[in-house]
Amino acid sequence: MIADGRHTHTIRLVVCSLHLLIFCQSLLLLIQSLIKMLSRNLSKCTRMFSTTNKAMSTGIDFNLTADQTEFRANVRKFVADEVIPVAAEYDRTMEYPWPIIKKAHAQGYLIADIPEAYGGLGVDMVSNCIISEEMAYGCSGIATAIMANDLALTPLILCANDDIKKRFLGRMVENPFVASYAVTEPGAGSDVAGIKTKCEKKGDEYILNGSKMWITNAGHANWFFVLARSDPNPKTPAGKAFTAFVVEGDSPGLTRGRKEINMGQRCSDTRGLTFEDVRVPAANVVGAPGEGFKVAMKTFDKTRPTVAALATGVTYRCLDVATQYSLERKAFGTQIANHQGVSFLLAEMAINAELARLMTYKSGAEVDAGRPGSYYASIAKLFASDAVNQAATNAVQVFGGAGFNTEYPAEKLMRDAKIFQIYEGTSQIQRMVIARQLLARVAQNGGLIKMLSRLATTSVGLSRSATGVLASQSRQISFDLNDTQKEIQAAALKFSKDVLVPNAAKFDESGEFPWEIVRQAHSLGLMNPQIPEKYGGPGMTTLETALIVEALSYGCTGLQLGIMGPSLAIAPVYIAGNEEQKKKYLGALAAEPIIASYCVTEPGAGSDVNGVKTKCEKKGNEYIINGSKAWITGGGHAKWFFVLARSDSDPKTPAGKAFTAFIVDGDTPGISRGKKEKNMGQRCSDTRTITFEDVRVPAENVLGAPGAGFKVAMGAFDMTRPGVAAGALGLSWRCLDESAKYALQRKAFGTEIANHQAVQFMLADMAVNLELARLITYKSATDVDNKVRSSYNASIAKCFAADTANQAATNAVQIFGGNGFNSEYPVEKLMRDAKIYQIYEGTSQIQRIVISRMLLGHFAQNGTSRI
């Protein structure tokens, strides 16, 4: 009986095992069919896009319309003719620039955002940002006097009734008046809820008492927007405790203080105001009684992009004066622009100027799209404010002793810059806004991977011919992905979350090459997606490829590199290969999940490609290659290599004529593959030394013309650096996601650490840099797609994204504290993985050299760094 029982039990085990086996086989077949279906759908999706891409007008487009470009030229000319020549004198005398204000009003610049229905131009926010940037380039003091009207006009445009708009906006159109936004008080700056000015309703009037401080244009304002406490109960929420008014400038009881003497922007008029029993008609209430706080806050969302634009304009002016001086001033026998210490300062200024403009336009796009804009408006205002202060400091440093002297322009720029970190919400307040909104989104969505930051479409059309530009209704400048790109991104994110994230730690620990994952990615069309359809590939754009790289890198940058590593080898074949080479080598990569390697770096030639020692000698119809390469990604598994070798032995031969490029099959006799290197991070990526000993390569495998290999190799970087930037971007995204989630879980001092400002500020800086890196990465990718060769933008993207990834990883480890230093938590791996982005495909230092050289060349030719 015992034996029979055991026998029955055994039979049951066998039957259960068979059922389990059948279930597993069925599940495997189901997974395989799903993979095939997803692959077909993705391929269909990408084919559809590739054939219609040229005709599509939707999707990301960083270009202004022709109308808006002309508008910018008109404003720029006005500034060159009217503002720049008198800026220093107004700074010296501190007189209010009435003559310029009147001329600006005649051009429509003071009434640009007043709706057409009330006689204004009704331009979009990006156009308004253009005015601000160009004006501030000339002088931010004069620009503030002109553009401060926006701050007073905006709450009326947003919240006032039709009667108030007609009375107060109408008069601004008819006359060159200025108005003031009177909210700040001696004890209530960024803390608007701390306002003490009070109002009391009596019949059809309100009686105002209190004082305001640091009110721009206060000495000359025709009327004021005023916020006062209408509910004396201190427990009443801010959203119900204040009422907003329009107060006539000649109201009895209103006293204007003396003009304040400030550090910078000295011609801008700043004063205190006192209200003593000032009677304001109830008809002048803006919005509903008790909702003034909301009115004031809505205003900032709309005006912070223009403040960011003002800061951006000053940043470009700092860059221009510093660049000009560096080309004129000599030290140690050459222009100081030729010294890396100076060129790196210029490069940092250039990077920040480009990023500030991009984010300013994006924040304007959010306003134009009618979306809640606090997040991006605060990012724009914060970054542009910090950037202009760094730019001004750098400008003074480039000028040296002359920069400290009032006869040179840099010292005024430095004095003018500081206020941007203070008014309309300090830089610290912006970090609080950013962190709070970020954490709220993470708490609601369970992480950032579920809540891709929205990319808005911008309305850029001008509305009135008074600007000297024809009206335009187009909406061509856009920060939106089109539907196809969103589908590709979603597919890559799903694969990253489902496959890469769960396996990342395992492959990091083992160091094994992830062949199974590579095969899965290839079957889904996520490997080598940029290979054209005619050679069997998906035919995706550079931007779409960057989206995939970003998504995969969120999961694991080592696994991503295993999948996308061949991209660098593909680029030179795409650029310089003949049709036969493309069919053979690109076709092979499209057909099978195989690896190819970019084989250029040597033990003594990394960023200095001109230092390559591997040589080739032509013999008959073959070339004989001898030498060694180092740090070759995919080197252990590559089916073929892109190889650069010196074909001219004369060391005086220019690099552009001294090297020849080849495609070398991986099984060619004489090739030796070294041991797999054990690196700090990205450990499952295969990196090796490759040695060539009398390797015979047929002449038909020369890529491009003999002697032109250096140009081919360099051209590849412009195509691939956006992808490298996207890899760093994905890692930064993961760092922020992990940090935000951990900050909401970990408690210290009785509360979640996310509630401590020290942690919030780190998260805010990570979020700011992530958004900026994303913008410049996408811009550099679209440059490639538009066949605009821009080493400038590609290097900015690679440099900034690489530095961002490293800072984000450092912050992530810091937020995790002791846990961040432990391998059981994800962020220590992220920190190890991040470092390589500052090294491969051109170090961060090389990127700064490229940026500064291109900046100096552009300036020498155009007299400005601006487009």
mmCIF file of N, CA, C and O in Angstrom, residues 4 8 14 72 116 202 294 314 329 366 412 445 520 595 659 678 688 742 781 786 823 834:
data_model
loop_
_atom_site.group_PDB
_atom_site.id
_atom_site.type_symbol
_atom_site.label_atom_id
_atom_site.label_comp_id
_atom_site.label_asym_id
_atom_site.label_seq_id
_atom_site.Cartn_x
_atom_site.Cartn_y
_atom_site.Cartn_z
ATOM 1 N N ASP A 4 2.253 1.412 -3.466
ATOM 2 C CA ASP A 4 1.234 1.893 -4.409
ATOM 3 C C ASP A 4 0.996 3.393 -4.242
ATOM 4 O O ASP A 4 0.790 4.125 -5.215
ATOM 5 N N THR A 8 1.434 6.127 -7.114
ATOM 6 C CA THR A 8 0.378 7.084 -7.500
ATOM 7 C C THR A 8 0.887 8.521 -7.404
ATOM 8 O O THR A 8 0.633 9.357 -8.277
ATOM 9 N N VAL A 14 4.416 13.313 -12.435
ATOM 10 C CA VAL A 14 4.736 13.291 -13.869
ATOM 11 C C VAL A 14 3.675 14.031 -14.661
ATOM 12 O O VAL A 14 3.961 14.835 -15.553
ATOM 13 N N ARG A 72 11.831 89.219 -35.659
ATOM 14 C CA ARG A 72 13.033 89.284 -34.829
ATOM 15 C C ARG A 72 14.054 90.238 -35.422
ATOM 16 O O ARG A 72 14.692 91.018 -34.694
ATOM 17 N N GLU A 116 -6.043 91.734 -29.822
ATOM 18 C CA GLU A 116 -6.456 92.585 -30.942
ATOM 19 C C GLU A 116 -7.808 93.249 -30.666
ATOM 20 O O GLU A 116 -8.063 94.375 -31.112
ATOM 21 N N LYS A 202 -16.626 99.233 1.425
ATOM 22 C CA LYS A 202 -17.610 100.177 1.940
ATOM 23 C C LYS A 202 -18.487 100.629 0.787
ATOM 24 O O LYS A 202 -18.042 101.416 -0.064
ATOM 25 N N LYS A 294 -5.035 83.944 -6.661
ATOM 26 C CA LYS A 294 -5.020 83.092 -7.850
ATOM 27 C C LYS A 294 -4.697 83.907 -9.099
ATOM 28 O O LYS A 294 -3.968 83.453 -9.990
ATOM 29 N N VAL A 314 20.546 88.955 -22.142
ATOM 30 C CA VAL A 314 21.766 89.425 -21.483
ATOM 31 C C VAL A 314 22.870 88.378 -21.599
ATOM 32 O O VAL A 314 24.047 88.710 -21.769
ATOM 33 N N ARG A 329 42.198 90.686 -27.643
ATOM 34 C CA ARG A 329 43.212 90.724 -26.589
ATOM 35 C C ARG A 329 44.230 89.607 -26.791
ATOM 36 O O ARG A 329 43.866 88.456 -27.040
ATOM 37 N N GLU A 366 4.044 76.304 -23.762
ATOM 38 C CA GLU A 366 3.054 75.824 -22.804
ATOM 39 C C GLU A 366 1.947 76.865 -22.592
ATOM 40 O O GLU A 366 0.772 76.521 -22.484
ATOM 41 N N LYS A 412 28.881 96.329 -16.198
ATOM 42 C CA LYS A 412 27.454 96.675 -16.197
ATOM 43 C C LYS A 412 26.602 95.420 -16.365
ATOM 44 O O LYS A 412 25.576 95.249 -15.697
ATOM 45 N N ASN A 445 1.619 59.133 -10.266
ATOM 46 C CA ASN A 445 1.819 58.188 -11.367
ATOM 47 C C ASN A 445 2.710 57.000 -11.013
ATOM 48 O O ASN A 445 2.856 56.085 -11.819
ATOM 49 N N GLN A 520 16.002 39.758 -29.057
ATOM 50 C CA GLN A 520 14.636 40.240 -28.876
ATOM 51 C C GLN A 520 14.477 41.658 -29.419
ATOM 52 O O GLN A 520 13.495 41.977 -30.107
ATOM 53 N N ILE A 595 26.718 42.103 -34.683
ATOM 54 C CA ILE A 595 27.387 43.282 -34.142
ATOM 55 C C ILE A 595 28.420 43.795 -35.139
ATOM 56 O O ILE A 595 29.080 43.014 -35.838
ATOM 57 N N PHE A 659 44.596 59.820 -43.925
ATOM 58 C CA PHE A 659 44.023 58.571 -43.437
ATOM 59 C C PHE A 659 43.031 57.997 -44.447
ATOM 60 O O PHE A 659 42.387 58.732 -45.195
ATOM 61 N N LYS A 678 37.351 44.714 -18.097
ATOM 62 C CA LYS A 678 36.436 44.842 -16.971
ATOM 63 C C LYS A 678 36.389 46.311 -16.567
ATOM 64 O O LYS A 678 37.340 46.848 -15.999
ATOM 65 N N ARG A 688 37.073 45.686 -26.055
ATOM 66 C CA ARG A 688 38.332 44.932 -26.206
ATOM 67 C C ARG A 688 39.359 45.709 -27.023
ATOM 68 O O ARG A 688 39.041 46.697 -27.691
ATOM 69 N N TYR A 742 12.296 57.359 -4.020
ATOM 70 C CA TYR A 742 12.930 57.092 -2.735
ATOM 71 C C TYR A 742 12.671 58.240 -1.753
ATOM 72 O O TYR A 742 12.409 58.012 -0.561
ATOM 73 N N ALA A 781 19.283 66.015 -32.969
ATOM 74 C CA ALA A 781 18.804 64.903 -33.795
ATOM 75 C C ALA A 781 18.025 65.417 -35.006
ATOM 76 O O ALA A 781 18.184 64.913 -36.123
ATOM 77 N N ASN A 786 17.237 66.931 -40.798
ATOM 78 C CA ASN A 786 17.036 68.016 -41.762
ATOM 79 C C ASN A 786 18.268 68.264 -42.622
ATOM 80 O O ASN A 786 18.319 69.256 -43.355
ATOM 81 N N SER A 823 25.354 48.141 -3.315
ATOM 82 C CA SER A 823 25.016 47.550 -4.614
ATOM 83 C C SER A 823 23.616 46.935 -4.661
ATOM 84 O O SER A 823 23.147 46.555 -5.731
ATOM 85 N N ALA A 834 27.413 56.129 -15.519
ATOM 86 C CA ALA A 834 27.342 57.487 -16.062
ATOM 87 C C ALA A 834 28.687 58.021 -16.540
ATOM 88 O O ALA A 834 28.762 58.770 -17.524
#
